[in-house]
mmCIF file of C-alpha atoms in Angstrom:
data_model
loop_
_atom_site.group_PDB
_atom_site.id
_atom_site.type_symbol
_atom_site.label_atom_id
_atom_site.label_comp_id
_atom_site.label_asym_id
_atom_site.label_seq_id
_atom_site.Cartn_x
_atom_site.Cartn_y
_atom_site.Cartn_z
ATOM 1 C CA MET A 1 31.432 -33.492 119.701
ATOM 2 C CA LYS A 2 30.559 -33.369 116.048
ATOM 3 C CA SER A 3 29.534 -29.735 116.146
ATOM 4 C CA GLN A 4 32.971 -28.630 117.358
ATOM 5 C CA GLY A 5 34.294 -27.941 113.888
ATOM 6 C CA PHE A 6 31.259 -25.901 112.950
ATOM 7 C CA ASN A 7 31.562 -23.891 116.163
ATOM 8 C CA HIS A 8 35.177 -23.079 115.290
ATOM 9 C CA TYR A 9 33.929 -21.900 111.929
ATOM 10 C CA ARG A 10 31.265 -19.734 113.538
ATOM 11 C CA ARG A 11 33.733 -18.135 115.953
ATOM 12 C CA TRP A 12 35.953 -17.188 113.033
ATOM 13 C CA ARG A 13 32.999 -15.851 111.097
ATOM 14 C CA SER A 14 32.192 -13.600 114.062
ATOM 15 C CA LEU A 15 35.311 -11.621 113.130
ATOM 16 C CA LYS A 16 33.192 -9.522 110.822
ATOM 17 C CA ALA A 17 29.659 -9.483 109.509
ATOM 18 C CA THR A 18 30.016 -11.414 106.284
ATOM 19 C CA LEU A 19 32.699 -14.010 106.580
ATOM 20 C CA PRO A 20 34.077 -15.752 103.542
ATOM 21 C CA LEU A 21 34.763 -19.343 104.158
ATOM 22 C CA CYS A 22 38.454 -18.818 104.581
ATOM 23 C CA ILE A 23 41.223 -16.340 103.963
ATOM 24 C CA LEU A 24 44.442 -17.502 102.366
ATOM 25 C CA PHE A 25 47.570 -15.750 103.551
ATOM 26 C CA CYS A 26 50.766 -15.496 101.537
ATOM 27 C CA TYR A 27 53.940 -16.223 103.413
ATOM 28 C CA TYR A 28 57.470 -16.072 102.125
ATOM 29 C CA SER A 29 61.013 -16.680 103.210
ATOM 30 C CA ALA A 30 64.457 -15.611 102.102
ATOM 31 C CA LYS A 31 67.068 -18.267 101.477
ATOM 32 C CA GLU A 32 70.724 -17.738 102.317
ATOM 33 C CA THR A 33 71.452 -17.450 98.612
ATOM 34 C CA ASP A 34 69.454 -14.197 98.405
ATOM 35 C CA ALA A 35 66.919 -15.940 96.205
ATOM 36 C CA PHE A 36 63.387 -15.317 97.309
ATOM 37 C CA SER A 37 60.805 -17.963 96.577
ATOM 38 C CA LEU A 38 57.115 -18.330 97.198
ATOM 39 C CA GLN A 39 56.426 -21.118 99.640
ATOM 40 C CA ASN A 40 52.737 -21.607 99.089
ATOM 41 C CA LYS A 41 51.805 -24.267 101.575
ATOM 42 C CA CYS A 42 48.525 -22.614 102.405
ATOM 43 C CA THR A 43 46.484 -25.711 103.075
ATOM 44 C CA GLN A 44 43.010 -25.783 101.670
ATOM 45 C CA PHE A 45 40.600 -26.020 104.529
ATOM 46 C CA PRO A 46 38.288 -28.655 103.009
ATOM 47 C CA GLN A 47 41.171 -30.986 102.267
ATOM 48 C CA LYS A 48 43.191 -30.866 105.425
ATOM 49 C CA HIS A 49 41.086 -29.723 108.346
ATOM 50 C CA SER A 50 38.242 -32.011 109.285
ATOM 51 C CA GLN A 51 37.618 -29.995 112.429
ATOM 52 C CA GLY A 52 36.641 -26.929 110.440
ATOM 53 C CA LEU A 53 38.166 -23.539 110.897
ATOM 54 C CA ALA A 54 39.801 -24.355 114.093
ATOM 55 C CA LEU A 55 39.363 -17.994 110.311
ATOM 56 C CA SER A 56 37.454 -17.789 105.666
ATOM 57 C CA ARG A 57 36.308 -16.126 104.605
ATOM 58 C CA GLY A 58 41.005 -18.633 108.393
ATOM 59 C CA SER A 59 43.842 -20.109 106.871
ATOM 60 C CA SER A 60 47.094 -21.918 107.100
ATOM 61 C CA LEU A 61 50.412 -20.172 106.676
ATOM 62 C CA SER A 62 53.698 -21.874 106.254
ATOM 63 C CA SER A 63 57.180 -20.449 106.224
ATOM 64 C CA LYS A 64 60.360 -22.100 105.058
ATOM 65 C CA TYR A 65 63.880 -21.655 106.316
ATOM 66 C CA SER A 66 67.009 -22.755 104.547
ATOM 67 C CA THR A 67 67.437 -25.984 106.564
ATOM 68 C CA GLU A 68 65.177 -28.979 106.872
ATOM 69 C CA GLU A 69 65.131 -28.750 110.659
ATOM 70 C CA SER A 70 63.937 -25.166 110.636
ATOM 71 C CA LYS A 71 61.287 -26.054 108.085
ATOM 72 C CA SER A 72 59.629 -28.443 110.462
ATOM 73 C CA ASN A 73 59.767 -25.916 113.290
ATOM 74 C CA SER A 74 58.415 -22.986 111.330
ATOM 75 C CA VAL A 75 55.211 -24.399 109.909
ATOM 76 C CA PHE A 76 52.089 -23.564 111.888
ATOM 77 C CA ASP A 77 48.366 -23.519 111.360
ATOM 78 C CA ARG A 78 46.916 -20.024 111.421
ATOM 79 C CA ARG A 79 43.398 -21.411 111.293
ATOM 80 C CA ALA A 80 43.791 -22.832 114.791
ATOM 81 C CA LEU A 81 45.450 -19.642 115.995
ATOM 82 C CA LEU A 82 42.826 -17.302 114.627
ATOM 83 C CA SER A 83 39.969 -19.388 115.952
ATOM 84 C CA THR A 84 41.272 -18.812 119.464
ATOM 85 C CA ILE A 85 41.615 -15.057 119.185
ATOM 86 C CA SER A 86 38.715 -14.095 116.946
ATOM 87 C CA SER A 87 36.235 -14.128 119.828
ATOM 88 C CA SER A 88 38.180 -11.428 121.659
ATOM 89 C CA LEU A 89 39.798 -9.343 118.972
ATOM 90 C CA LEU A 90 42.216 -6.542 119.713
ATOM 91 C CA VAL A 91 41.965 -3.875 117.061
ATOM 92 C CA PHE A 92 45.068 -1.891 116.357
ATOM 93 C CA GLY A 93 44.862 1.777 115.535
ATOM 94 C CA SER A 94 45.168 2.887 111.949
ATOM 95 C CA GLN A 95 48.635 4.239 112.641
ATOM 96 C CA VAL A 96 50.034 0.721 112.309
ATOM 97 C CA CYS A 97 49.323 0.254 108.664
ATOM 98 C CA VAL A 98 51.164 2.870 106.618
ATOM 99 C CA ALA A 99 54.844 3.610 106.770
ATOM 100 C CA GLU A 100 56.206 6.698 105.055
ATOM 101 C CA ASP A 101 59.394 6.411 103.077
ATOM 102 C CA SER A 102 62.180 8.350 104.717
ATOM 103 C CA VAL A 103 63.417 9.695 101.390
ATOM 104 C CA GLY A 104 60.155 11.418 100.663
ATOM 105 C CA ALA A 105 57.080 10.873 98.542
ATOM 106 C CA ASN A 106 58.544 12.362 95.382
ATOM 107 C CA SER A 107 61.574 10.107 95.227
ATOM 108 C CA VAL A 108 60.179 6.814 96.468
ATOM 109 C CA ASP A 109 58.975 5.742 93.020
ATOM 110 C CA PHE A 110 62.565 5.758 91.780
ATOM 111 C CA ILE A 111 63.604 3.105 94.282
ATOM 112 C CA PRO A 112 63.332 -0.402 92.827
ATOM 113 C CA VAL A 113 60.668 -2.692 94.203
ATOM 114 C CA ASP A 114 62.113 -5.342 96.504
ATOM 115 C CA VAL A 115 60.853 -8.883 95.973
ATOM 116 C CA ALA A 116 63.542 -10.310 98.274
ATOM 117 C CA PRO A 117 64.171 -8.672 101.654
ATOM 118 C CA PRO A 118 67.041 -6.175 101.471
ATOM 119 C CA ARG A 119 70.183 -7.331 103.249
ATOM 120 C CA ASP A 120 69.968 -4.721 105.982
ATOM 121 C CA ILE A 121 66.525 -5.872 107.126
ATOM 122 C CA ARG A 122 66.720 -9.583 106.343
ATOM 123 C CA GLN A 123 67.561 -10.591 109.895
ATOM 124 C CA LEU A 124 64.783 -8.404 111.254
ATOM 125 C CA PHE A 125 62.285 -9.837 108.783
ATOM 126 C CA ASN A 126 63.316 -13.395 109.678
ATOM 127 C CA GLU A 127 62.854 -12.553 113.338
ATOM 128 C CA GLY A 128 59.304 -11.470 112.586
ATOM 129 C CA ARG A 129 58.664 -14.768 110.829
ATOM 130 C CA VAL A 130 59.942 -16.689 113.831
ATOM 131 C CA TYR A 131 57.655 -14.778 116.189
ATOM 132 C CA GLU A 132 54.755 -15.363 113.826
ATOM 133 C CA SER A 133 55.468 -19.101 113.594
ATOM 134 C CA GLN A 134 55.472 -19.233 117.401
ATOM 135 C CA GLY A 135 52.095 -17.529 117.570
ATOM 136 C CA ASN A 136 53.459 -14.278 119.013
ATOM 137 C CA LEU A 137 51.569 -12.045 116.602
ATOM 138 C CA ALA A 138 51.946 -8.888 118.655
ATOM 139 C CA ALA A 139 55.740 -9.102 118.401
ATOM 140 C CA ALA A 140 55.535 -10.062 114.726
ATOM 141 C CA ASN A 141 53.275 -7.102 114.061
ATOM 142 C CA ARG A 142 55.733 -4.697 115.669
ATOM 143 C CA ILE A 143 58.623 -6.100 113.666
ATOM 144 C CA TYR A 144 56.772 -6.068 110.341
ATOM 145 C CA THR A 145 55.730 -2.484 111.011
ATOM 146 C CA LYS A 146 59.404 -1.622 111.482
ATOM 147 C CA VAL A 147 60.296 -3.555 108.322
ATOM 148 C CA THR A 148 57.852 -1.502 106.258
ATOM 149 C CA LYS A 149 59.401 1.691 107.599
ATOM 150 C CA LEU A 150 62.955 0.585 106.878
ATOM 151 C CA ALA A 151 62.128 -1.002 103.511
ATOM 152 C CA PRO A 152 58.892 0.568 102.240
ATOM 153 C CA ARG A 153 59.417 -0.947 98.777
ATOM 154 C CA PHE A 154 59.621 -4.533 100.044
ATOM 155 C CA ILE A 155 56.436 -6.308 98.901
ATOM 156 C CA TYR A 156 56.264 -8.995 101.551
ATOM 157 C CA GLY A 157 56.964 -6.717 104.458
ATOM 158 C CA TRP A 158 53.567 -5.225 103.680
ATOM 159 C CA SER A 159 51.791 -8.514 103.001
ATOM 160 C CA ASN A 160 53.099 -10.093 106.215
ATOM 161 C CA LEU A 161 52.123 -6.993 108.151
ATOM 162 C CA GLY A 162 48.651 -7.341 106.685
ATOM 163 C CA ASN A 163 48.507 -10.955 107.873
ATOM 164 C CA THR A 164 49.135 -9.960 111.485
ATOM 165 C CA GLN A 165 46.680 -7.079 111.265
ATOM 166 C CA VAL A 166 43.968 -9.446 110.046
ATOM 167 C CA ALA A 167 44.698 -11.732 112.974
ATOM 168 C CA PHE A 168 43.967 -8.871 115.367
ATOM 169 C CA GLY A 169 40.840 -7.769 113.527
ATOM 170 C CA ALA A 170 42.352 -4.521 112.242
ATOM 171 C CA LEU A 171 40.743 -4.947 108.839
ATOM 172 C CA ASP A 172 41.090 -1.404 107.474
ATOM 173 C CA PRO A 173 44.837 -1.215 108.214
ATOM 174 C CA ALA A 174 45.239 -4.750 106.869
ATOM 175 C CA GLU A 175 43.503 -3.833 103.635
ATOM 176 C CA ALA A 176 45.821 -0.835 103.259
ATOM 177 C CA SER A 177 48.832 -3.106 103.796
ATOM 178 C CA TYR A 178 47.623 -5.665 101.271
ATOM 179 C CA THR A 179 46.891 -2.885 98.794
ATOM 180 C CA LYS A 180 50.437 -1.586 99.186
ATOM 181 C CA ALA A 181 51.762 -5.107 98.491
ATOM 182 C CA VAL A 182 49.479 -5.480 95.457
ATOM 183 C CA ASN A 183 50.568 -2.126 94.033
ATOM 184 C CA LEU A 184 54.258 -2.905 94.502
ATOM 185 C CA CYS A 185 53.811 -6.314 92.892
ATOM 186 C CA ASN A 186 52.052 -4.744 89.905
ATOM 187 C CA GLU A 187 54.848 -2.211 89.591
ATOM 188 C CA ASN A 188 57.464 -4.965 89.655
ATOM 189 C CA ARG A 189 55.610 -6.967 87.018
ATOM 190 C CA LYS A 190 55.698 -4.019 84.632
ATOM 191 C CA ASP A 191 59.489 -4.099 84.530
ATOM 192 C CA GLU A 192 61.228 -6.327 82.026
ATOM 193 C CA GLN A 193 62.202 -9.596 83.648
ATOM 194 C CA LYS A 194 65.963 -10.017 84.035
ATOM 195 C CA PHE A 195 67.925 -13.190 84.619
ATOM 196 C CA GLY A 196 68.674 -13.753 88.307
ATOM 197 C CA VAL A 197 66.447 -10.897 89.447
ATOM 198 C CA PRO A 198 63.506 -11.996 91.636
ATOM 199 C CA ARG A 199 60.105 -11.232 90.182
ATOM 200 C CA CYS A 200 56.715 -10.933 91.861
ATOM 201 C CA ASP A 201 54.933 -13.852 90.235
ATOM 202 C CA ASP A 202 52.268 -14.506 92.874
ATOM 203 C CA LEU A 203 49.959 -11.534 92.415
ATOM 204 C CA TYR A 204 46.971 -13.859 92.439
ATOM 205 C CA LEU A 205 47.728 -14.801 96.063
ATOM 206 C CA LEU A 206 47.961 -11.175 97.139
ATOM 207 C CA LEU A 207 44.647 -10.469 95.447
ATOM 208 C CA LEU A 208 43.107 -13.542 97.047
ATOM 209 C CA ASN A 209 44.190 -12.227 100.445
ATOM 210 C CA ARG A 210 42.789 -8.780 99.829
ATOM 211 C CA GLY A 211 39.616 -10.036 98.217
ATOM 212 C CA SER A 212 38.917 -12.387 101.105
ATOM 213 C CA LEU A 213 39.534 -9.589 103.578
ATOM 214 C CA ARG A 214 37.189 -7.283 101.685
ATOM 215 C CA LEU A 215 34.455 -9.888 102.027
ATOM 216 C CA ASN A 216 34.791 -9.356 105.775
ATOM 217 C CA ASN A 217 35.033 -5.595 105.491
ATOM 218 C CA ASP A 218 31.685 -4.834 103.830
ATOM 219 C CA ARG A 219 33.169 -4.351 100.369
ATOM 220 C CA PRO A 220 31.621 -7.209 98.352
ATOM 221 C CA LYS A 221 31.945 -5.548 94.935
ATOM 222 C CA GLU A 222 35.628 -4.825 95.390
ATOM 223 C CA ALA A 223 36.124 -8.315 96.811
ATOM 224 C CA LEU A 224 34.543 -9.915 93.767
ATOM 225 C CA LYS A 225 36.765 -7.892 91.452
ATOM 226 C CA ASP A 226 39.902 -9.031 93.310
ATOM 227 C CA LEU A 227 38.801 -12.657 93.281
ATOM 228 C CA GLU A 228 37.866 -12.600 89.606
ATOM 229 C CA THR A 229 41.314 -11.243 88.799
ATOM 230 C CA ALA A 230 42.951 -13.811 91.071
ATOM 231 C CA ASP A 231 41.118 -16.559 89.191
ATOM 232 C CA GLU A 232 42.296 -15.200 85.833
ATOM 233 C CA LEU A 233 45.901 -14.947 86.999
ATOM 234 C CA ARG A 234 45.827 -18.424 88.510
ATOM 235 C CA GLY A 235 44.998 -19.838 85.103
ATOM 236 C CA LYS A 236 43.397 -23.024 86.390
ATOM 237 C CA PRO A 237 40.637 -23.944 88.841
ATOM 238 C CA ASP A 238 41.647 -23.338 92.433
ATOM 239 C CA ALA A 239 39.327 -24.604 95.168
ATOM 240 C CA LEU A 240 40.198 -21.830 97.599
ATOM 241 C CA ILE A 241 39.635 -19.074 95.060
ATOM 242 C CA LEU A 242 36.368 -20.711 93.999
ATOM 243 C CA GLN A 243 35.082 -20.916 97.573
ATOM 244 C CA ASN A 244 35.805 -17.265 98.262
ATOM 245 C CA ARG A 245 34.519 -16.108 94.883
ATOM 246 C CA ALA A 246 31.321 -18.079 95.449
ATOM 247 C CA ARG A 247 30.763 -16.159 98.671
ATOM 248 C CA ALA A 248 31.526 -12.883 96.912
ATOM 249 C CA ARG A 249 29.007 -13.726 94.213
ATOM 250 C CA GLU A 250 26.431 -14.520 96.881
ATOM 251 C CA LEU A 251 26.900 -11.128 98.475
ATOM 252 C CA ASN A 252 26.495 -9.486 95.083
ATOM 253 C CA GLY A 253 23.298 -11.410 94.346
ATOM 254 C CA LEU A 254 24.890 -13.602 91.675
ATOM 255 C CA PHE A 255 23.526 -16.873 93.013
ATOM 256 C CA GLY A 256 23.841 -18.835 89.768
ATOM 257 C CA GLY A 257 27.547 -18.120 89.550
ATOM 258 C CA ALA A 258 27.966 -18.806 93.255
ATOM 259 C CA ASP A 259 26.335 -22.216 92.823
ATOM 260 C CA ARG A 260 28.712 -23.116 89.994
ATOM 261 C CA ASP A 261 31.748 -22.092 92.033
ATOM 262 C CA TYR A 262 30.635 -24.005 95.112
ATOM 263 C CA THR A 263 29.875 -27.096 93.040
ATOM 264 C CA VAL A 264 33.309 -27.110 91.418
ATOM 265 C CA ALA A 265 35.020 -26.403 94.758
ATOM 266 C CA ILE A 266 33.247 -29.360 96.366
ATOM 267 C CA SER A 267 34.206 -31.602 93.456
ATOM 268 C CA MET A 268 37.863 -30.590 93.809
ATOM 269 C CA THR A 269 38.084 -31.285 97.523
ATOM 270 C CA SER A 270 37.783 -34.443 99.562
ATOM 271 C CA ASN A 271 34.481 -36.128 100.302
ATOM 272 C CA GLU A 272 34.622 -35.081 103.944
ATOM 273 C CA VAL A 273 31.869 -32.586 104.709
ATOM 274 C CA VAL A 274 33.033 -29.148 105.804
ATOM 275 C CA PRO A 275 31.060 -26.042 106.841
ATOM 276 C CA PHE A 276 31.069 -24.242 103.485
ATOM 277 C CA TRP A 277 28.845 -27.036 102.160
ATOM 278 C CA LEU A 278 26.037 -25.409 104.142
ATOM 279 C CA ARG A 279 26.432 -22.240 102.099
ATOM 280 C CA SER A 280 26.308 -24.273 98.919
ATOM 281 C CA ALA A 281 23.083 -25.934 100.075
ATOM 282 C CA MET A 282 21.468 -22.575 100.798
ATOM 283 C CA VAL A 283 22.494 -21.189 97.424
ATOM 284 C CA LYS A 284 20.948 -24.202 95.725
ATOM 285 C CA PHE A 285 17.771 -23.568 97.707
ATOM 286 C CA GLN A 286 17.829 -19.941 96.569
ATOM 287 C CA ILE A 287 17.994 -20.872 92.860
ATOM 288 C CA GLY A 288 15.310 -23.546 93.171
ATOM 289 C CA ASP A 289 17.445 -26.695 93.205
ATOM 290 C CA THR A 290 15.657 -28.222 96.188
ATOM 291 C CA ILE A 291 16.905 -31.751 95.515
ATOM 292 C CA GLY A 292 20.532 -30.628 95.488
ATOM 293 C CA ALA A 293 19.924 -28.440 98.536
ATOM 294 C CA PHE A 294 18.436 -31.298 100.561
ATOM 295 C CA ASP A 295 21.206 -33.672 99.538
ATOM 296 C CA LEU A 296 23.853 -31.286 100.848
ATOM 297 C CA ILE A 297 22.003 -30.169 103.995
ATOM 298 C CA ARG A 298 21.421 -33.768 105.066
ATOM 299 C CA ARG A 299 25.119 -34.528 104.693
ATOM 300 C CA VAL A 300 26.023 -31.379 106.620
ATOM 301 C CA GLU A 301 23.539 -32.312 109.351
ATOM 302 C CA ASN A 302 25.091 -35.751 109.645
ATOM 303 C CA ARG A 303 28.507 -34.134 110.119
ATOM 304 C CA PHE A 304 27.383 -31.279 112.403
ATOM 305 C CA PRO A 305 24.108 -32.475 113.974
ATOM 306 C CA GLU A 306 24.125 -30.074 116.921
ATOM 307 C CA ALA A 307 25.122 -26.863 115.143
ATOM 308 C CA PRO A 308 22.286 -24.323 115.575
ATOM 309 C CA GLU A 309 22.631 -22.885 112.072
ATOM 310 C CA VAL A 310 22.469 -26.343 110.525
ATOM 311 C CA ARG A 311 19.310 -27.141 112.461
ATOM 312 C CA ALA A 312 17.765 -23.807 111.501
ATOM 313 C CA ALA A 313 18.655 -24.271 107.841
ATOM 314 C CA LEU A 314 17.203 -27.780 107.725
ATOM 315 C CA ALA A 315 14.028 -26.599 109.478
ATOM 316 C CA THR A 316 13.737 -23.830 106.903
ATOM 317 C CA MET A 317 14.021 -26.234 103.987
ATOM 318 C CA LEU A 318 11.596 -28.711 105.544
ATOM 319 C CA ALA A 319 9.015 -25.939 105.941
ATOM 320 C CA ALA A 320 9.419 -24.912 102.315
ATOM 321 C CA LYS A 321 8.936 -28.546 101.329
ATOM 322 C CA GLY A 322 5.633 -28.630 103.223
ATOM 323 C CA ASP A 323 6.717 -30.604 106.280
ATOM 324 C CA GLN A 324 5.629 -28.049 108.859
ATOM 325 C CA ILE A 325 5.662 -30.460 111.798
ATOM 326 C CA GLY A 326 9.139 -31.707 110.965
ATOM 327 C CA ALA A 327 10.334 -28.141 110.467
ATOM 328 C CA GLN A 328 9.041 -26.983 113.844
ATOM 329 C CA ARG A 329 10.435 -30.033 115.611
ATOM 330 C CA LYS A 330 13.866 -29.498 114.080
ATOM 331 C CA TYR A 331 13.844 -25.773 114.861
ATOM 332 C CA LEU A 332 12.924 -26.381 118.494
ATOM 333 C CA GLU A 333 15.937 -28.664 118.850
ATOM 334 C CA ILE A 334 18.003 -25.469 118.903
ATOM 335 C CA PRO A 335 18.706 -24.381 122.515
ATOM 336 C CA ASP A 336 16.570 -21.433 123.601
ATOM 337 C CA LYS A 337 19.457 -18.974 123.930
ATOM 338 C CA ALA A 338 20.879 -19.847 120.521
ATOM 339 C CA ARG A 339 17.420 -19.689 118.958
ATOM 340 C CA LEU A 340 17.045 -16.060 119.984
ATOM 341 C CA LYS A 341 19.785 -15.103 117.522
ATOM 342 C CA PHE A 342 17.556 -16.129 114.634
ATOM 343 C CA LEU A 343 15.057 -13.467 115.684
ATOM 344 C CA ASP A 344 17.672 -10.794 115.027
ATOM 345 C CA GLU A 345 17.419 -9.527 111.460
ATOM 346 C CA ASN A 346 20.968 -8.188 111.533
ATOM 347 C CA TYR A 347 22.281 -11.590 112.606
ATOM 348 C CA ILE A 348 20.449 -13.375 109.807
ATOM 349 C CA GLN A 349 21.239 -10.936 107.014
ATOM 350 C CA LYS A 350 24.655 -9.638 108.045
ATOM 351 C CA VAL A 351 26.408 -11.997 110.437
ATOM 352 C CA ILE A 352 25.514 -15.325 108.816
ATOM 353 C CA GLY A 353 24.260 -13.753 105.576
ATOM 354 C CA TRP A 354 21.469 -16.086 104.526
ATOM 355 C CA PRO A 355 20.004 -15.797 101.001
ATOM 356 C CA PRO A 356 16.581 -14.076 100.688
ATOM 357 C CA LYS A 357 14.512 -17.247 100.201
ATOM 358 C CA MET A 358 16.048 -18.830 103.252
ATOM 359 C CA VAL A 359 15.283 -15.738 105.325
ATOM 360 C CA GLU A 360 11.687 -15.671 104.109
ATOM 361 C CA SER A 361 11.080 -19.336 104.858
ATOM 362 C CA LEU A 362 12.764 -19.111 108.250
ATOM 363 C CA SER A 363 10.447 -16.282 109.297
ATOM 364 C CA LEU A 364 7.453 -18.578 108.741
ATOM 365 C CA VAL A 365 8.995 -21.265 110.938
ATOM 366 C CA ILE A 366 9.714 -18.760 113.693
ATOM 367 C CA LYS A 367 6.155 -17.487 113.533
ATOM 368 C CA ALA A 368 4.767 -21.027 113.680
ATOM 369 C CA VAL A 369 6.666 -21.939 116.846
ATOM 370 C CA GLY A 370 5.724 -18.625 118.486
ATOM 371 C CA ASP A 371 9.215 -17.351 119.214
ATOM 372 C CA LYS A 372 9.415 -13.660 120.096
ATOM 373 C CA PRO A 373 12.370 -11.389 120.800
ATOM 374 C CA ALA A 374 13.367 -11.184 124.460
ATOM 375 C CA THR A 375 12.044 -8.089 126.212
#
């Protein structure tokens, strides 16, 4: 069914009120040589996943072992994993997120930041990666929590812990974990780079993680700041950063900037239509580019013809164009139960986060068809 991909996307977006289109997770591995290298195989959703988010605002993580055989066994798609658990999230308590250094708060700053996993916890950290690659996030979460206690200055113990916390919907603890990783990376970057000493050179990915999470955690201003910084550090256009920053700009009322980001992101990805194109269409509608909005919404409808939000969005645009009969007909194609959601102001403004002009036009369509909230 063509709407399957969009339904995966919606289930992921139900994780939190305002979902970015996908979250990128950083994932790392230690080689036997003690060198620690970023293995950024986080696949961009529009390029690789025609079935939609099957996460956002999710994502694909890849890990790399030292042998070719283990490489092929360790790569897995977190988008598919998160889509299956996001509808029934288990939220961990806040006690999971912060590990105190055993040597005390006053002396911890004198311990060097670890970019590679220390030798005494490398096996444990690798075990966590294996569990994570197998989809056993509960076990991975427990191990990463232990890693952060044993090596509180290890950057990627915290970032990987944050990944598992996001998967379980524990967004506040995850944000604290990502923040710890960001702070340690910044501290490492302040030190003079030395030959043969690993350096944290992927701060933009950590900020992209945290910024995307903050989009889901009702912190749009802080999210935008993280994503702006990530874009600056990246130094070149990045489709994933642009998609998330576009959503952040939407939530901050910066629709012109959001439109530019969405447009560039679409131009950088494949021609296959993916769900975030709907957001781009609605932003164009908000800024008055009705031609561009209709071009995108028609292409999205062709790809996801049965998705309720797509039908509602097209009905809204048709009504604004003056085609009241077509708008009502399209809106009534939405099943009765699904149509009731569009009567809920919180659903419209918070869960799916439509722009103001879309909300205003939709209300006229709803009134015209005579829908009323269930009593």
